[in-house]
Amino acid sequence: MFKVVIVDDEVHIRALLEQTMEELEEEFEFEILTAANGGDGLAAIQREHPRLVFLDVMMPVMNGYDVCAAVRADSSLDETKVVMLTAKGQETDRQRGMSVGVNHFITKPFDPDEIVNLAREILGS
Amino acid sequence: MDPMDFDQNGMARLGLVSFNEEEVSSTNRLRQEIRTLHQAAEITADLVIHQFEKTEAILAKFQATSGQLQAVLDAASQIAIIATDLTGSITLFNRGAEVMLGYLACEVIGRMTPLDLHHIEDFSSSVTLEKLIHLATSEQGAIQEWLYRRKDGQSLPVTVSVTPLLGSNRHHVGFLWVAMDITPLKQAEEQLRRSNVELQRLDKLKSDLLSSVSHELRTPLTSIRGFAQLIRREFDRTFAATPEDDVKRRTKSSRIQDNLDIILTESERLTRLINEVLDLAKIESGRIEWHKVHFSLQEAILQAVNAVQGQFAGLANVALETNLPSSPLMVDADKDRMVQVLVNLLNNAAKFIQAGYVRVSAIRQPDGWVRVEVQDTGCGFPPEQAETIFDKFQQVHRNDTLVDKPQGTGLGLSICREIVLFHGGRIWATSVPGQGSTFSLTLPLLAQSEESDLMAESELLSNHTIHDTPVAPSVNECSEQNTQKSLPLVLVIDDDANVCTYLNLLFLEQGYRVMTARDGQEGLEMARLHHPDLITLDLAMPVLDGRQTMVHLHQDPKLSQIPVIVLSAMPDFDQVGGSVAMSKPIDEQRLLLGMRLLLLGRKQDLGVESMPCLALNEPVPLASNRLPGIIRVGDVVYCDREELLRRVGEGFKGLVTVPTEALHSMDGTFWEQLSSLDVLILPAAQKEEIDYV
């Protein structure tokens, strides 16, 4: 069974992502875990070895870049795909994200369909 | 009687009394001397008096002058005028100097030197008066900015100019120091500097605020938009009324759906607004990252036109047209941003138009610039708003901001202006209210030589233009959709699937039958089998390229009569032969016109009106067979440049053909004059000239 970890300090965004992912429940068997800050998020990722991580950038304890860098430094997490949630047009954010090994970027405010399509692609591959 | 004689007699009488004769003669000599002395004294006295009077007059005159001079010196109370002798000792200290420095003239004259007026710590300890003078006079007419020290110890910023003082005999006798108090100037400068710093701080604060606000707004907006969409979906699936439900329930259900849609469209509008605010803040604060590349403007224009197709699809009575020159207009600019500008202008035009057309034209200017125009037949705007519509949150037709709801964010044109200005261009708008408006912008073109190098590049880019066109069913499936034999058959030979799809759709729309081949070999086989009425040929293709395909077509007597349109982004696209050559990106209008004319040459039944034609036959004289298929179109007049322009000037309406060879020798004026006409560029003559019909 796939694990999906959602790391975002905004409770509503976590709920939105969780509910959005329900769309895929019939296609894939997966379990969703959430974390409200970067530190808890990294711990969850290292414990659960998820297939997919939704990662916010600005968060308490540990920001998204540092979480992703830590994930990429762990070779046992090579299969984990990281989707970063960024603000639109922040080219520097994107470059920084790319440099720490982010796989995909989704800009806020995002379209739930975008999330579904991307998650389907990742879980299906 | 002479008084002397009288005296002489009197003395003589005395002498007679008391002196002997010898004594009398010596007395006479003495008397004579006294008389001489007396006379001399009288003359001297006259002279002295005369001299005194003269001196007095001079003195009086001098006093008057010196009074004027003093008045001048005193009046210059804002300016300190100090004179020194060669040793530096102060010899003159005017009223202005007294006021400015707090010393009385008598305290400084003969007692101080200009060095004493400085804060000594302002100079190195070794500074001497000579060095000071040298410093001040080393540059001719140079003005020094110094800090003087007043008698009370306070500092005074001054500008000082020191000039040598010449005496009456033109000898150097000293120096004149003229100092001006620049305290107000310094204060103003400081104030300006401070307000500048403050402004920069505020500007950064504003940008930071905008940036962080728009960033912060995204999070709640994400929730609003996301949940609205989830609810809409969930509702549609689980709760929405079905036809079996009663009317009341069905009405409520559709009300809920409509309302959710409103939340969605409004949140999208808010997203757009936030993005534009952020864009503008970034551009204005110089923190935007520009990605300059070389591209053809036609490319960007077509991309923009594609992007707004959806919006125009809702405007049944409005035509969206382009009028672009066939040779690429290469620019060095941020392509995405330029597309953004064009999309914005087109969006704008769509908002204010009910019927008519919106036309994008690109016009090469003779001075190495290009002008792009977006012209519409919309409601226009009052001419006095021509400037202000580019300002932030300014929109036309908003007499009452409470009633006339703005369409859009009011930032679009501001962003357009910022982007165009960044690229060194200009943007402006003109309008006739009720008839329409024209938004124009200029951009510098890349030098001509670079253009041809870049044409290969534009082939890659050309895929973008058709990217957004609706995907047709697989090419082969629709190849022979229309099998009515009477309709002209067009064979498209191109290895790019996108181009094939695009041309397929385009030609089907025109009522032609279409077949496609993905390389030259396949194309030749299909041509031999089906005898198409017209072939469009790409050059860079696998297996058999366009150039070789052309040779084979020429050599086959059954195929050599088929008109060929070369469509390629290769730099030498027009050197391969064929009936007509066109560069990619494809200009639809020109392509379709060329096709109609070529097909008309073969079939008279297409219903195309006969069209007069002017054929430029310089620098190479054109034989009639260089106009394949067009010959029977109408009257063809072969003429030189001058004659051609004359006829055009006289209002010629029709087709103008220009041989490839003439492309480089014709200037911008030439093309400008042809801008309203249809122009066909004829490919270069082949070595082995083919006989067309």
Coordinates of N, CA and C in Angstrom, one line a residue, chain B residues 84-207:
Chain B
T84 N 43.9 89.2 0.3 CA 45.2 89.0 1.0 C 46.3 89.5 0.2
D85 N 47.4 89.9 0.9 CA 48.6 90.2 0.1 C 49.3 88.8 -0.2
L86 N 50.5 89.0 -0.8 CA 51.2 87.7 -1.2 C 51.6 86.8 -0.1
T87 N 51.8 87.4 1.1 CA 52.1 86.6 2.3 C 50.9 86.0 2.9
G88 N 49.7 86.4 2.4 CA 48.5 85.7 3.0 C 47.9 86.6 4.0
S89 N 48.5 87.7 4.4 CA 47.9 88.6 5.4 C 46.7 89.2 4.8
I90 N 45.6 89.2 5.6 CA 44.3 89.7 5.1 C 44.4 91.3 5.0
T91 N 44.0 91.8 3.9 CA 44.0 93.2 3.7 C 42.6 93.8 3.5
L92 N 41.7 92.9 3.2 CA 40.3 93.4 3.0 C 39.4 92.4 3.5
F93 N 38.3 92.8 4.2 CA 37.4 91.8 4.9 C 36.0 92.5 4.8
N94 N 35.2 92.1 3.9 CA 34.0 92.9 3.6 C 32.9 92.6 4.6
R95 N 31.8 93.3 4.5 CA 30.7 93.1 5.4 C 30.1 91.7 5.4
G96 N 30.1 91.2 4.2 CA 29.6 89.8 4.1 C 30.5 88.8 4.9
A97 N 31.8 89.1 4.8 CA 32.7 88.2 5.6 C 32.5 88.4 7.1
E98 N 32.2 89.6 7.4 CA 32.0 89.9 8.9 C 30.7 89.1 9.4
V99 N 29.7 89.2 8.5 CA 28.4 88.6 8.9 C 28.6 87.1 8.9
M100 N 29.2 86.6 7.9 CA 29.3 85.2 7.7 C 30.2 84.5 8.8
L101 N 31.3 85.2 9.1 CA 32.3 84.5 9.9 C 32.3 85.1 11.4
G102 N 31.6 86.2 11.6 CA 31.5 86.7 13.0 C 32.7 87.5 13.4
Y103 N 33.6 87.7 12.6 CA 34.8 88.6 12.9 C 34.5 90.0 12.4
L104 N 35.1 91.0 13.1 CA 35.0 92.4 12.6 C 36.3 92.6 11.7
A105 N 36.1 93.4 10.7 CA 37.2 93.6 9.8 C 38.5 93.9 10.5
C106 N 38.4 94.8 11.6 CA 39.6 95.3 12.2 C 40.3 94.1 13.0
E107 N 39.5 93.1 13.3 CA 40.1 92.0 14.0 C 41.0 91.1 13.1
V108 N 40.7 91.1 11.9 CA 41.4 90.2 11.0 C 42.4 90.9 10.1
I109 N 42.1 92.1 9.7 CA 43.0 92.8 8.7 C 44.4 92.9 9.3
G110 N 45.4 92.4 8.7 CA 46.8 92.5 9.1 C 47.1 91.5 10.3
R111 N 46.1 90.8 10.8 CA 46.3 89.9 11.9 C 46.1 88.5 11.6
M112 N 45.3 88.1 10.6 CA 45.0 86.7 10.3 C 45.2 86.4 8.9
T113 N 45.3 85.2 8.6 CA 45.4 84.7 7.2 C 44.2 83.8 6.9
P114 N 43.9 83.5 5.7 CA 42.7 82.6 5.4 C 42.8 81.3 6.1
L115 N 44.1 80.8 6.3 CA 44.2 79.5 7.0 C 43.6 79.5 8.3
D116 N 43.6 80.7 9.0 CA 43.0 80.8 10.3 C 41.5 80.6 10.3
L117 N 40.9 80.7 9.1 CA 39.4 80.5 9.0 C 39.0 79.1 8.9
H118 N 40.0 78.2 8.8 CA 39.6 76.8 8.6 C 39.7 76.1 10.0
H119 N 38.9 75.0 10.0 CA 39.2 74.0 11.1 C 40.5 73.4 10.8
I120 N 41.5 73.5 11.6 CA 42.8 73.0 11.2 C 42.8 71.5 11.1
E121 N 41.8 70.8 11.8 CA 41.8 69.4 11.8 C 41.2 68.9 10.4
D122 N 40.7 69.8 9.6 CA 40.2 69.4 8.3 C 41.4 69.1 7.4
F123 N 42.6 69.6 7.7 CA 43.7 69.4 6.9 C 44.8 68.6 7.6
S124 N 45.7 68.1 6.8 CA 46.8 67.4 7.5 C 47.6 68.5 8.2
S125 N 48.3 68.1 9.2 CA 49.0 69.1 10.0 C 50.0 69.9 9.3
S126 N 50.5 69.4 8.2 CA 51.6 70.1 7.4 C 51.0 71.2 6.5
V127 N 49.7 71.4 6.5 CA 49.2 72.3 5.5 C 49.7 73.7 5.8
T128 N 50.1 74.4 4.8 CA 50.5 75.8 4.9 C 49.6 76.6 4.0
L129 N 49.8 77.9 4.2 CA 49.0 78.8 3.4 C 49.3 78.7 1.9
E130 N 50.6 78.4 1.6 CA 51.0 78.2 0.2 C 50.3 77.0 -0.4
K131 N 50.2 76.0 0.4 CA 49.6 74.8 -0.1 C 48.1 75.0 -0.3
L132 N 47.5 75.8 0.6 CA 46.1 76.1 0.5 C 45.8 76.9 -0.7
I133 N 46.7 77.9 -1.0 CA 46.5 78.7 -2.2 C 46.7 77.9 -3.4
H134 N 47.7 77.0 -3.3 CA 48.0 76.1 -4.5 C 46.8 75.2 -4.8
L135 N 46.3 74.7 -3.7 CA 45.1 73.8 -3.8 C 43.9 74.5 -4.5
A136 N 43.8 75.8 -4.0 CA 42.6 76.5 -4.5 C 42.8 77.0 -5.9
T137 N 44.0 77.3 -6.3 CA 44.2 77.9 -7.6 C 44.7 76.9 -8.7
S138 N 45.0 75.7 -8.2 CA 45.6 74.7 -9.2 C 44.7 74.5 -10.4
E139 N 43.4 74.5 -10.2 CA 42.5 74.3 -11.3 C 41.9 75.7 -11.6
Q140 N 42.0 76.0 -12.9 CA 41.5 77.3 -13.3 C 40.0 77.5 -13.0
G141 N 39.7 78.5 -12.2 CA 38.2 78.7 -12.0 C 37.6 77.7 -11.1
A142 N 38.4 76.8 -10.5 CA 37.8 75.7 -9.8 C 37.2 76.3 -8.5
I143 N 36.1 75.7 -8.0 CA 35.5 76.2 -6.8 C 35.6 75.1 -5.8
Q144 N 36.2 75.4 -4.6 CA 36.4 74.5 -3.6 C 35.2 74.5 -2.6
E145 N 34.9 73.3 -2.1 CA 33.9 73.2 -1.1 C 34.6 73.0 0.2
W146 N 34.6 74.0 1.1 CA 35.3 73.9 2.3 C 34.4 74.1 3.5
L147 N 34.9 73.8 4.7 CA 34.2 74.1 5.9 C 35.0 75.2 6.6
Y148 N 34.4 76.4 6.7 CA 35.0 77.5 7.5 C 34.6 77.4 8.9
R149 N 35.5 78.0 9.8 CA 35.1 78.0 11.2 C 34.8 79.5 11.6
R150 N 33.6 79.7 12.1 CA 33.3 81.0 12.5 C 34.0 81.4 13.8
K151 N 33.9 82.7 14.2 CA 34.6 83.1 15.4 C 34.1 82.4 16.6
D152 N 32.8 82.1 16.6 CA 32.2 81.4 17.7 C 32.5 79.9 17.7
G153 N 33.3 79.4 16.7 CA 33.7 78.0 16.7 C 32.8 77.1 15.8
Q154 N 31.6 77.7 15.4 CA 30.7 76.9 14.6 C 31.3 76.7 13.2
S155 N 30.8 75.6 12.6 CA 31.3 75.3 11.2 C 30.3 75.9 10.2
L156 N 30.9 76.2 9.1 CA 30.1 76.8 8.0 C 30.5 76.2 6.7
P157 N 29.6 75.5 6.0 CA 30.0 75.0 4.7 C 30.0 76.1 3.7
V158 N 31.1 76.2 2.9 CA 31.2 77.3 2.0 C 31.8 76.8 0.6
T159 N 31.5 77.5 -0.4 CA 32.3 77.3 -1.6 C 33.2 78.5 -1.7
V160 N 34.4 78.2 -2.1 CA 35.4 79.3 -2.1 C 36.1 79.3 -3.5
S161 N 36.2 80.5 -4.1 CA 37.1 80.5 -5.3 C 38.2 81.5 -5.0
V162 N 39.4 81.2 -5.4 CA 40.5 82.0 -5.1 C 41.1 82.4 -6.4
T163 N 41.2 83.8 -6.6 CA 41.8 84.3 -7.9 C 43.0 85.2 -7.5
P164 N 44.0 85.2 -8.4 CA 45.2 86.1 -8.1 C 44.7 87.5 -8.3
L165 N 45.2 88.4 -7.5 CA 44.9 89.8 -7.5 C 46.0 90.6 -8.1
L166 N 45.8 91.4 -9.2 CA 46.8 92.1 -9.9 C 46.8 93.5 -9.6
G167 N 48.0 94.1 -9.4 CA 48.1 95.5 -9.1 C 48.0 96.3 -10.3
S168 N 48.2 97.7 -10.2 CA 48.0 98.6 -11.3 C 49.0 98.3 -12.4
N169 N 50.2 97.9 -12.0 CA 51.2 97.6 -13.0 C 51.2 96.1 -13.5
R170 N 50.0 95.5 -13.3 CA 49.8 94.1 -13.7 C 50.7 93.1 -12.9
H171 N 51.2 93.6 -11.8 CA 52.0 92.7 -11.0 C 51.1 92.0 -10.0
H172 N 51.5 90.7 -9.7 CA 50.7 89.9 -8.8 C 50.9 90.5 -7.4
V173 N 49.9 91.0 -6.8 CA 50.0 91.6 -5.5 C 49.3 90.8 -4.4
G174 N 48.5 89.9 -4.7 CA 47.8 89.1 -3.6 C 46.8 88.2 -4.2
F175 N 45.8 87.8 -3.3 CA 44.7 86.9 -3.8 C 43.4 87.4 -3.3
L176 N 42.4 87.1 -4.1 CA 41.0 87.5 -3.7 C 40.3 86.2 -3.4
W177 N 39.7 86.1 -2.2 CA 39.0 84.9 -1.8 C 37.5 85.2 -1.7
V178 N 36.8 84.6 -2.5 CA 35.4 84.8 -2.5 C 34.7 83.6 -2.0
A179 N 34.0 83.7 -0.9 CA 33.4 82.5 -0.3 C 31.9 82.7 -0.2
M180 N 31.1 81.7 -0.5 CA 29.7 81.7 -0.4 C 29.2 80.7 0.6
D181 N 28.2 81.2 1.4 CA 27.6 80.3 2.4 C 26.7 79.3 1.7
I182 N 27.0 78.0 1.8 CA 26.1 77.1 1.1 C 25.3 76.2 2.1
T183 N 25.1 76.8 3.3 CA 24.3 76.0 4.3 C 22.9 75.6 3.8
P184 N 22.2 76.6 3.2 CA 20.8 76.2 2.7 C 20.9 75.1 1.7
L185 N 21.9 75.2 0.8 CA 22.1 74.2 -0.2 C 22.3 72.8 0.4
K186 N 23.2 72.9 1.4 CA 23.6 71.6 2.1 C 22.4 71.0 2.8
Q187 N 21.6 71.9 3.4 CA 20.4 71.4 4.1 C 19.4 70.8 3.1
A188 N 19.3 71.5 2.0 CA 18.4 71.0 1.0 C 18.8 69.6 0.5
E189 N 20.2 69.6 0.2 CA 20.8 68.3 -0.2 C 20.5 67.2 0.7
E190 N 20.7 67.5 2.0 CA 20.6 66.5 3.0 C 19.1 66.0 3.1
Q191 N 18.2 67.0 3.0 CA 16.8 66.7 3.1 C 16.4 65.8 1.9
L192 N 17.0 66.2 0.7 CA 16.7 65.4 -0.5 C 17.2 64.0 -0.3
R193 N 18.4 63.9 0.2 CA 19.0 62.6 0.4 C 18.2 61.7 1.4
R194 N 17.7 62.4 2.5 CA 16.9 61.7 3.5 C 15.6 61.3 2.9
S195 N 15.0 62.2 2.1 CA 13.7 61.8 1.6 C 13.8 60.7 0.5
N196 N 15.0 60.7 -0.1 CA 15.3 59.7 -1.1 C 15.4 58.3 -0.4
V197 N 16.2 58.3 0.6 CA 16.4 57.1 1.4 C 15.0 56.6 1.9
E198 N 14.2 57.6 2.4 CA 12.9 57.3 3.0 C 12.0 56.7 1.9
L199 N 12.1 57.3 0.7 CA 11.3 56.8 -0.4 C 11.6 55.4 -0.8
Q200 N 13.0 55.2 -0.9 CA 13.4 53.8 -1.2 C 12.9 52.8 -0.2
R201 N 13.0 53.3 1.0 CA 12.6 52.4 2.1 C 11.1 52.1 2.0
L202 N 10.3 53.1 1.7 CA 8.9 52.9 1.6 C 8.6 52.1 0.3
D203 N 9.3 52.3 -0.7 CA 9.1 51.6 -2.0 C 9.3 50.1 -1.8
K204 N 10.4 49.9 -1.0 CA 10.8 48.5 -0.7 C 9.7 47.9 0.2
L205 N 9.3 48.7 1.1 CA 8.2 48.2 2.1 C 7.0 47.9 1.3
K206 N 6.6 48.8 0.3 CA 5.4 48.6 -0.5 C 5.6 47.3 -1.3
S207 N 6.7 47.1 -1.9 CA 6.9 45.9 -2.7 C 6.9 44.7 -1.8

